[in-house]
Amino acid sequence: EGLTITPLIPESKIGLTLTESPTLFVYVSQPAAQVEFVLLNEDESEVIYESSLKIDKAGIVGVSLSDKDKTKNIEVGKRYVWSFALACDPQERSGDYILKGWMQRIEPPATLKSALANPNPRARLIAYAKNGIWYETLATLAQMRSLAPDDARLKTEWTQLLQSQKLEAIADKPLVQSF
């Protein structure tokens, strides 16, 4: 079976975020020596962020845009394109396996802002999910699962979240790495 990558994005292909440094998740079906991650503006004329990753284990990988030096401000109201490119042959890059997703940063409504002030991660998770903030819903749930890997309720919620966006094929894959 060849290498496949599946982005964890909503069916609409556009996930919402509230932050300039969201975490994006992809499922990679086998280890990959050279993966390039790039974030571009909507018309793909400007690179906002790029990094290369080495994926040691098959599974769901989270890539966090937290390096402030690299992230030019991801502006509220704008859409961005992110892509993962797998170099199948480093000498011949035209055969790269490329996958794309979209994100849009929005300003949280006041009701959401106050809900997010709650220190309880579950309360924040519910607030993100209710407001359709995809990337933070996913990242919060992934973080809760990594802290409590045997929690059946969290596993069920993760599965339901992915099923809701037709991602059930990868719902039971392990969370393996974060960058």
JSON list of C-alpha atoms in Angstrom, two decimals:
[
{"chain": "A", "resi": 1, "resn": "GLU", "atom": "CA", "xyz": [0.00, 0.00, 0.00]},
{"chain": "A", "resi": 2, "resn": "GLY", "atom": "CA", "xyz": [1.41, 3.36, -1.02]},
{"chain": "A", "resi": 3, "resn": "LEU", "atom": "CA", "xyz": [1.76, 6.37, 1.16]},
{"chain": "A", "resi": 4, "resn": "THR", "atom": "CA", "xyz": [-1.42, 8.35, 1.69]},
{"chain": "A", "resi": 5, "resn": "ILE", "atom": "CA", "xyz": [-2.05, 11.58, 3.57]},
{"chain": "A", "resi": 6, "resn": "THR", "atom": "CA", "xyz": [-5.46, 12.72, 4.71]},
{"chain": "A", "resi": 7, "resn": "PRO", "atom": "CA", "xyz": [-5.99, 16.22, 6.09]},
{"chain": "A", "resi": 8, "resn": "LEU", "atom": "CA", "xyz": [-8.22, 16.51, 9.15]},
{"chain": "A", "resi": 9, "resn": "ILE", "atom": "CA", "xyz": [-10.39, 19.27, 7.81]},
{"chain": "A", "resi": 10, "resn": "PRO", "atom": "CA", "xyz": [-14.14, 19.85, 7.64]},
{"chain": "A", "resi": 11, "resn": "GLU", "atom": "CA", "xyz": [-16.07, 18.65, 4.61]},
{"chain": "A", "resi": 12, "resn": "SER", "atom": "CA", "xyz": [-16.29, 22.26, 3.47]},
{"chain": "A", "resi": 13, "resn": "LYS", "atom": "CA", "xyz": [-12.46, 22.16, 3.24]},
{"chain": "A", "resi": 14, "resn": "ILE", "atom": "CA", "xyz": [-12.26, 25.40, 5.23]},
{"chain": "A", "resi": 15, "resn": "GLY", "atom": "CA", "xyz": [-11.63, 25.22, 8.95]},
{"chain": "A", "resi": 16, "resn": "LEU", "atom": "CA", "xyz": [-11.98, 28.22, 11.24]},
{"chain": "A", "resi": 17, "resn": "THR", "atom": "CA", "xyz": [-9.39, 29.30, 13.79]},
{"chain": "A", "resi": 18, "resn": "LEU", "atom": "CA", "xyz": [-9.19, 32.13, 16.33]},
{"chain": "A", "resi": 19, "resn": "THR", "atom": "CA", "xyz": [-5.41, 32.23, 16.55]},
{"chain": "A", "resi": 20, "resn": "GLU", "atom": "CA", "xyz": [-2.39, 33.19, 14.47]},
{"chain": "A", "resi": 21, "resn": "SER", "atom": "CA", "xyz": [-0.74, 29.92, 15.48]},
{"chain": "A", "resi": 22, "resn": "PRO", "atom": "CA", "xyz": [-3.25, 27.10, 15.01]},
{"chain": "A", "resi": 23, "resn": "THR", "atom": "CA", "xyz": [-2.35, 23.41, 14.99]},
{"chain": "A", "resi": 24, "resn": "LEU", "atom": "CA", "xyz": [-3.20, 21.58, 11.78]},
{"chain": "A", "resi": 25, "resn": "PHE", "atom": "CA", "xyz": [-3.60, 17.80, 11.70]},
{"chain": "A", "resi": 26, "resn": "VAL", "atom": "CA", "xyz": [-2.99, 15.25, 8.95]},
{"chain": "A", "resi": 27, "resn": "TYR", "atom": "CA", "xyz": [-3.02, 11.48, 8.87]},
{"chain": "A", "resi": 28, "resn": "VAL", "atom": "CA", "xyz": [0.08, 9.96, 7.27]},
{"chain": "A", "resi": 29, "resn": "SER", "atom": "CA", "xyz": [-0.21, 6.24, 6.43]},
{"chain": "A", "resi": 30, "resn": "GLN", "atom": "CA", "xyz": [3.49, 5.43, 6.78]},
{"chain": "A", "resi": 31, "resn": "PRO", "atom": "CA", "xyz": [6.72, 7.09, 7.97]},
{"chain": "A", "resi": 32, "resn": "ALA", "atom": "CA", "xyz": [8.03, 9.78, 5.63]},
{"chain": "A", "resi": 33, "resn": "ALA", "atom": "CA", "xyz": [11.55, 11.16, 5.56]},
{"chain": "A", "resi": 34, "resn": "GLN", "atom": "CA", "xyz": [10.82, 14.47, 3.95]},
{"chain": "A", "resi": 35, "resn": "VAL", "atom": "CA", "xyz": [7.58, 16.35, 4.31]},
{"chain": "A", "resi": 36, "resn": "GLU", "atom": "CA", "xyz": [7.32, 20.03, 3.60]},
{"chain": "A", "resi": 37, "resn": "PHE", "atom": "CA", "xyz": [4.60, 22.04, 5.25]},
{"chain": "A", "resi": 38, "resn": "VAL", "atom": "CA", "xyz": [3.75, 25.43, 3.73]},
{"chain": "A", "resi": 39, "resn": "LEU", "atom": "CA", "xyz": [1.13, 28.04, 4.63]},
{"chain": "A", "resi": 40, "resn": "LEU", "atom": "CA", "xyz": [0.24, 30.52, 1.89]},
{"chain": "A", "resi": 41, "resn": "ASN", "atom": "CA", "xyz": [-2.08, 33.46, 1.50]},
{"chain": "A", "resi": 42, "resn": "GLU", "atom": "CA", "xyz": [-5.38, 32.80, -0.28]},
{"chain": "A", "resi": 43, "resn": "ASP", "atom": "CA", "xyz": [-4.17, 33.31, -3.85]},
{"chain": "A", "resi": 44, "resn": "GLU", "atom": "CA", "xyz": [-0.97, 31.39, -3.03]},
{"chain": "A", "resi": 45, "resn": "SER", "atom": "CA", "xyz": [1.26, 34.34, -4.00]},
{"chain": "A", "resi": 46, "resn": "GLU", "atom": "CA", "xyz": [2.99, 34.66, -0.62]},
{"chain": "A", "resi": 47, "resn": "VAL", "atom": "CA", "xyz": [4.50, 32.11, 1.72]},
{"chain": "A", "resi": 48, "resn": "ILE", "atom": "CA", "xyz": [3.53, 32.89, 5.32]},
{"chain": "A", "resi": 49, "resn": "TYR", "atom": "CA", "xyz": [5.18, 29.93, 7.02]},
{"chain": "A", "resi": 50, "resn": "GLU", "atom": "CA", "xyz": [7.15, 26.88, 6.00]},
{"chain": "A", "resi": 51, "resn": "SER", "atom": "CA", "xyz": [8.90, 24.03, 7.68]},
{"chain": "A", "resi": 52, "resn": "SER", "atom": "CA", "xyz": [10.09, 20.56, 6.87]},
{"chain": "A", "resi": 53, "resn": "LEU", "atom": "CA", "xyz": [9.26, 17.56, 9.00]},
{"chain": "A", "resi": 54, "resn": "LYS", "atom": "CA", "xyz": [10.39, 14.00, 9.31]},
{"chain": "A", "resi": 55, "resn": "ILE", "atom": "CA", "xyz": [7.53, 11.71, 10.28]},
{"chain": "A", "resi": 56, "resn": "ASP", "atom": "CA", "xyz": [8.78, 8.70, 12.21]},
{"chain": "A", "resi": 57, "resn": "LYS", "atom": "CA", "xyz": [5.56, 6.78, 12.69]},
{"chain": "A", "resi": 58, "resn": "ALA", "atom": "CA", "xyz": [2.35, 6.34, 10.75]},
{"chain": "A", "resi": 59, "resn": "GLY", "atom": "CA", "xyz": [-0.60, 8.09, 12.35]},
{"chain": "A", "resi": 60, "resn": "ILE", "atom": "CA", "xyz": [-2.17, 11.48, 12.96]},
{"chain": "A", "resi": 61, "resn": "VAL", "atom": "CA", "xyz": [0.39, 14.27, 13.12]},
{"chain": "A", "resi": 62, "resn": "GLY", "atom": "CA", "xyz": [-0.21, 17.76, 14.48]},
{"chain": "A", "resi": 63, "resn": "VAL", "atom": "CA", "xyz": [1.76, 20.69, 13.09]},
{"chain": "A", "resi": 64, "resn": "SER", "atom": "CA", "xyz": [1.62, 23.81, 15.19]},
{"chain": "A", "resi": 65, "resn": "LEU", "atom": "CA", "xyz": [2.39, 27.23, 13.73]},
{"chain": "A", "resi": 66, "resn": "SER", "atom": "CA", "xyz": [3.91, 28.51, 16.90]},
{"chain": "A", "resi": 67, "resn": "ASP", "atom": "CA", "xyz": [7.25, 29.88, 15.75]},
{"chain": "A", "resi": 68, "resn": "LYS", "atom": "CA", "xyz": [6.53, 33.60, 15.97]},
{"chain": "A", "resi": 69, "resn": "ASP", "atom": "CA", "xyz": [9.60, 34.54, 13.91]},
{"chain": "A", "resi": 70, "resn": "LYS", "atom": "CA", "xyz": [8.26, 32.60, 10.98]},
{"chain": "A", "resi": 71, "resn": "THR", "atom": "CA", "xyz": [4.56, 33.39, 11.27]},
{"chain": "A", "resi": 72, "resn": "LYS", "atom": "CA", "xyz": [3.84, 36.72, 9.72]},
{"chain": "A", "resi": 73, "resn": "ASN", "atom": "CA", "xyz": [0.61, 37.76, 11.26]},
{"chain": "A", "resi": 74, "resn": "ILE", "atom": "CA", "xyz": [-2.24, 35.51, 10.18]},
{"chain": "A", "resi": 75, "resn": "GLU", "atom": "CA", "xyz": [-4.92, 38.15, 9.88]},
{"chain": "A", "resi": 76, "resn": "VAL", "atom": "CA", "xyz": [-8.49, 38.03, 11.06]},
{"chain": "A", "resi": 77, "resn": "GLY", "atom": "CA", "xyz": [-10.98, 37.65, 8.23]},
{"chain": "A", "resi": 78, "resn": "LYS", "atom": "CA", "xyz": [-8.49, 36.27, 5.74]},
{"chain": "A", "resi": 79, "resn": "ARG", "atom": "CA", "xyz": [-8.27, 32.80, 4.27]},
{"chain": "A", "resi": 80, "resn": "TYR", "atom": "CA", "xyz": [-5.08, 30.83, 3.97]},
{"chain": "A", "resi": 81, "resn": "VAL", "atom": "CA", "xyz": [-4.08, 27.71, 2.08]},
{"chain": "A", "resi": 82, "resn": "TRP", "atom": "CA", "xyz": [-1.89, 25.10, 3.74]},
{"chain": "A", "resi": 83, "resn": "SER", "atom": "CA", "xyz": [-0.17, 22.28, 1.99]},
{"chain": "A", "resi": 84, "resn": "PHE", "atom": "CA", "xyz": [1.83, 19.20, 2.80]},
{"chain": "A", "resi": 85, "resn": "ALA", "atom": "CA", "xyz": [4.23, 17.99, 0.11]},
{"chain": "A", "resi": 86, "resn": "LEU", "atom": "CA", "xyz": [5.84, 14.59, 0.35]},
{"chain": "A", "resi": 87, "resn": "ALA", "atom": "CA", "xyz": [9.01, 14.29, -1.64]},
{"chain": "A", "resi": 88, "resn": "CYS", "atom": "CA", "xyz": [8.67, 10.82, -3.14]},
{"chain": "A", "resi": 89, "resn": "ASP", "atom": "CA", "xyz": [11.96, 11.39, -4.94]},
{"chain": "A", "resi": 90, "resn": "PRO", "atom": "CA", "xyz": [14.09, 14.29, -3.60]},
{"chain": "A", "resi": 91, "resn": "GLN", "atom": "CA", "xyz": [15.89, 14.56, -6.98]},
{"chain": "A", "resi": 92, "resn": "GLU", "atom": "CA", "xyz": [12.67, 14.77, -9.01]},
{"chain": "A", "resi": 93, "resn": "ARG", "atom": "CA", "xyz": [10.23, 17.02, -7.20]},
{"chain": "A", "resi": 94, "resn": "SER", "atom": "CA", "xyz": [7.58, 17.12, -9.93]},
{"chain": "A", "resi": 95, "resn": "GLY", "atom": "CA", "xyz": [6.29, 13.79, -8.60]},
{"chain": "A", "resi": 96, "resn": "ASP", "atom": "CA", "xyz": [5.63, 15.16, -5.10]},
{"chain": "A", "resi": 97, "resn": "TYR", "atom": "CA", "xyz": [2.45, 14.06, -3.36]},
{"chain": "A", "resi": 98, "resn": "ILE", "atom": "CA", "xyz": [0.72, 17.32, -2.42]},
{"chain": "A", "resi": 99, "resn": "LEU", "atom": "CA", "xyz": [-2.31, 17.82, -0.27]},
{"chain": "A", "resi": 100, "resn": "LYS", "atom": "CA", "xyz": [-4.12, 21.06, 0.59]},
{"chain": "A", "resi": 101, "resn": "GLY", "atom": "CA", "xyz": [-6.49, 22.45, 3.15]},
{"chain": "A", "resi": 102, "resn": "TRP", "atom": "CA", "xyz": [-7.83, 25.91, 3.97]},
{"chain": "A", "resi": 103, "resn": "MET", "atom": "CA", "xyz": [-8.20, 27.91, 7.12]},
{"chain": "A", "resi": 104, "resn": "GLN", "atom": "CA", "xyz": [-9.72, 31.22, 8.00]},
{"chain": "A", "resi": 105, "resn": "ARG", "atom": "CA", "xyz": [-9.04, 33.22, 11.12]},
{"chain": "A", "resi": 106, "resn": "ILE", "atom": "CA", "xyz": [-12.04, 34.90, 12.68]},
{"chain": "A", "resi": 107, "resn": "GLU", "atom": "CA", "xyz": [-12.60, 37.26, 15.58]},
{"chain": "A", "resi": 108, "resn": "PRO", "atom": "CA", "xyz": [-14.38, 35.38, 18.38]},
{"chain": "A", "resi": 109, "resn": "PRO", "atom": "CA", "xyz": [-17.82, 36.73, 19.29]},
{"chain": "A", "resi": 110, "resn": "ALA", "atom": "CA", "xyz": [-18.05, 38.16, 22.82]},
{"chain": "A", "resi": 111, "resn": "THR", "atom": "CA", "xyz": [-20.01, 35.15, 24.12]},
{"chain": "A", "resi": 112, "resn": "LEU", "atom": "CA", "xyz": [-17.26, 32.83, 22.91]},
{"chain": "A", "resi": 113, "resn": "LYS", "atom": "CA", "xyz": [-14.53, 35.04, 24.39]},
{"chain": "A", "resi": 114, "resn": "SER", "atom": "CA", "xyz": [-16.06, 34.80, 27.84]},
{"chain": "A", "resi": 115, "resn": "ALA", "atom": "CA", "xyz": [-16.59, 31.03, 27.51]},
{"chain": "A", "resi": 116, "resn": "LEU", "atom": "CA", "xyz": [-12.92, 30.61, 26.59]},
{"chain": "A", "resi": 117, "resn": "ALA", "atom": "CA", "xyz": [-11.82, 32.41, 29.75]},
{"chain": "A", "resi": 118, "resn": "ASN", "atom": "CA", "xyz": [-12.86, 29.23, 31.59]},
{"chain": "A", "resi": 119, "resn": "PRO", "atom": "CA", "xyz": [-9.75, 27.32, 32.72]},
{"chain": "A", "resi": 120, "resn": "ASN", "atom": "CA", "xyz": [-11.50, 23.97, 32.28]},
{"chain": "A", "resi": 121, "resn": "PRO", "atom": "CA", "xyz": [-10.40, 22.39, 28.97]},
{"chain": "A", "resi": 122, "resn": "ARG", "atom": "CA", "xyz": [-13.73, 20.58, 28.56]},
{"chain": "A", "resi": 123, "resn": "ALA", "atom": "CA", "xyz": [-15.66, 23.86, 28.85]},
{"chain": "A", "resi": 124, "resn": "ARG", "atom": "CA", "xyz": [-13.38, 25.40, 26.23]},
{"chain": "A", "resi": 125, "resn": "LEU", "atom": "CA", "xyz": [-13.75, 22.35, 23.99]},
{"chain": "A", "resi": 126, "resn": "ILE", "atom": "CA", "xyz": [-17.55, 22.66, 24.10]},
{"chain": "A", "resi": 127, "resn": "ALA", "atom": "CA", "xyz": [-17.35, 26.40, 23.36]},
{"chain": "A", "resi": 128, "resn": "TYR", "atom": "CA", "xyz": [-15.07, 25.85, 20.35]},
{"chain": "A", "resi": 129, "resn": "ALA", "atom": "CA", "xyz": [-17.24, 23.03, 19.00]},
{"chain": "A", "resi": 130, "resn": "LYS", "atom": "CA", "xyz": [-20.50, 24.97, 19.44]},
{"chain": "A", "resi": 131, "resn": "ASN", "atom": "CA", "xyz": [-19.05, 27.88, 17.51]},
{"chain": "A", "resi": 132, "resn": "GLY", "atom": "CA", "xyz": [-17.64, 25.73, 14.73]},
{"chain": "A", "resi": 133, "resn": "ILE", "atom": "CA", "xyz": [-14.01, 26.64, 15.45]},
{"chain": "A", "resi": 134, "resn": "TRP", "atom": "CA", "xyz": [-12.60, 23.52, 13.83]},
{"chain": "A", "resi": 135, "resn": "TYR", "atom": "CA", "xyz": [-8.85, 23.77, 14.42]},
{"chain": "A", "resi": 136, "resn": "GLU", "atom": "CA", "xyz": [-9.11, 24.56, 18.12]},
{"chain": "A", "resi": 137, "resn": "THR", "atom": "CA", "xyz": [-11.81, 21.94, 18.68]},
{"chain": "A", "resi": 138, "resn": "LEU", "atom": "CA", "xyz": [-9.54, 19.32, 17.14]},
{"chain": "A", "resi": 139, "resn": "ALA", "atom": "CA", "xyz": [-6.37, 20.53, 18.89]},
{"chain": "A", "resi": 140, "resn": "THR", "atom": "CA", "xyz": [-8.05, 20.78, 22.32]},
{"chain": "A", "resi": 141, "resn": "LEU", "atom": "CA", "xyz": [-9.50, 17.30, 22.00]},
{"chain": "A", "resi": 142, "resn": "ALA", "atom": "CA", "xyz": [-6.17, 15.90, 20.75]},
{"chain": "A", "resi": 143, "resn": "GLN", "atom": "CA", "xyz": [-4.38, 17.46, 23.72]},
{"chain": "A", "resi": 144, "resn": "MET", "atom": "CA", "xyz": [-6.96, 16.10, 26.18]},
{"chain": "A", "resi": 145, "resn": "ARG", "atom": "CA", "xyz": [-6.54, 12.65, 24.61]},
{"chain": "A", "resi": 146, "resn": "SER", "atom": "CA", "xyz": [-2.76, 12.76, 24.86]},
{"chain": "A", "resi": 147, "resn": "LEU", "atom": "CA", "xyz": [-3.06, 13.58, 28.58]},
{"chain": "A", "resi": 148, "resn": "ALA", "atom": "CA", "xyz": [-5.63, 10.81, 29.15]},
{"chain": "A", "resi": 149, "resn": "PRO", "atom": "CA", "xyz": [-5.05, 8.20, 26.41]},
{"chain": "A", "resi": 150, "resn": "ASP", "atom": "CA", "xyz": [-7.29, 5.60, 28.08]},
{"chain": "A", "resi": 151, "resn": "ASP", "atom": "CA", "xyz": [-10.30, 7.87, 28.49]},
{"chain": "A", "resi": 152, "resn": "ALA", "atom": "CA", "xyz": [-13.07, 6.13, 26.52]},
{"chain": "A", "resi": 153, "resn": "ARG", "atom": "CA", "xyz": [-15.30, 9.22, 26.52]},
{"chain": "A", "resi": 154, "resn": "LEU", "atom": "CA", "xyz": [-12.61, 11.34, 24.85]},
{"chain": "A", "resi": 155, "resn": "LYS", "atom": "CA", "xyz": [-11.98, 8.61, 22.29]},
{"chain": "A", "resi": 156, "resn": "THR", "atom": "CA", "xyz": [-15.71, 8.50, 21.51]},
{"chain": "A", "resi": 157, "resn": "GLU", "atom": "CA", "xyz": [-15.87, 12.29, 21.16]},
{"chain": "A", "resi": 158, "resn": "TRP", "atom": "CA", "xyz": [-12.84, 12.25, 18.85]},
{"chain": "A", "resi": 159, "resn": "THR", "atom": "CA", "xyz": [-14.47, 9.54, 16.70]},
{"chain": "A", "resi": 160, "resn": "GLN", "atom": "CA", "xyz": [-17.77, 11.44, 16.57]},
{"chain": "A", "resi": 161, "resn": "LEU", "atom": "CA", "xyz": [-16.02, 14.70, 15.63]},
{"chain": "A", "resi": 162, "resn": "LEU", "atom": "CA", "xyz": [-14.19, 13.03, 12.75]},
{"chain": "A", "resi": 163, "resn": "GLN", "atom": "CA", "xyz": [-17.27, 11.08, 11.64]},
{"chain": "A", "resi": 164, "resn": "SER", "atom": "CA", "xyz": [-19.24, 14.33, 11.51]},
{"chain": "A", "resi": 165, "resn": "GLN", "atom": "CA", "xyz": [-16.91, 15.49, 8.72]},
{"chain": "A", "resi": 166, "resn": "LYS", "atom": "CA", "xyz": [-16.71, 12.13, 6.88]},
{"chain": "A", "resi": 167, "resn": "LEU", "atom": "CA", "xyz": [-13.29, 11.30, 8.34]},
{"chain": "A", "resi": 168, "resn": "GLU", "atom": "CA", "xyz": [-14.37, 8.05, 10.00]},
{"chain": "A", "resi": 169, "resn": "ALA", "atom": "CA", "xyz": [-11.74, 6.07, 8.05]},
{"chain": "A", "resi": 170, "resn": "ILE", "atom": "CA", "xyz": [-9.00, 7.63, 10.17]},
{"chain": "A", "resi": 171, "resn": "ALA", "atom": "CA", "xyz": [-10.86, 8.12, 13.45]},
{"chain": "A", "resi": 172, "resn": "ASP", "atom": "CA", "xyz": [-9.13, 5.18, 15.16]},
{"chain": "A", "resi": 173, "resn": "LYS", "atom": "CA", "xyz": [-5.62, 6.02, 13.95]},
{"chain": "A", "resi": 174, "resn": "PRO", "atom": "CA", "xyz": [-3.09, 6.86, 16.67]},
{"chain": "A", "resi": 175, "resn": "LEU", "atom": "CA", "xyz": [-2.05, 10.41, 17.47]},
{"chain": "A", "resi": 176, "resn": "VAL", "atom": "CA", "xyz": [1.68, 10.08, 16.97]},
{"chain": "A", "resi": 177, "resn": "GLN", "atom": "CA", "xyz": [3.59, 13.30, 16.71]},
{"chain": "A", "resi": 178, "resn": "SER", "atom": "CA", "xyz": [3.39, 17.01, 17.14]},
{"chain": "A", "resi": 179, "resn": "PHE", "atom": "CA", "xyz": [5.70, 19.58, 15.65]}
]
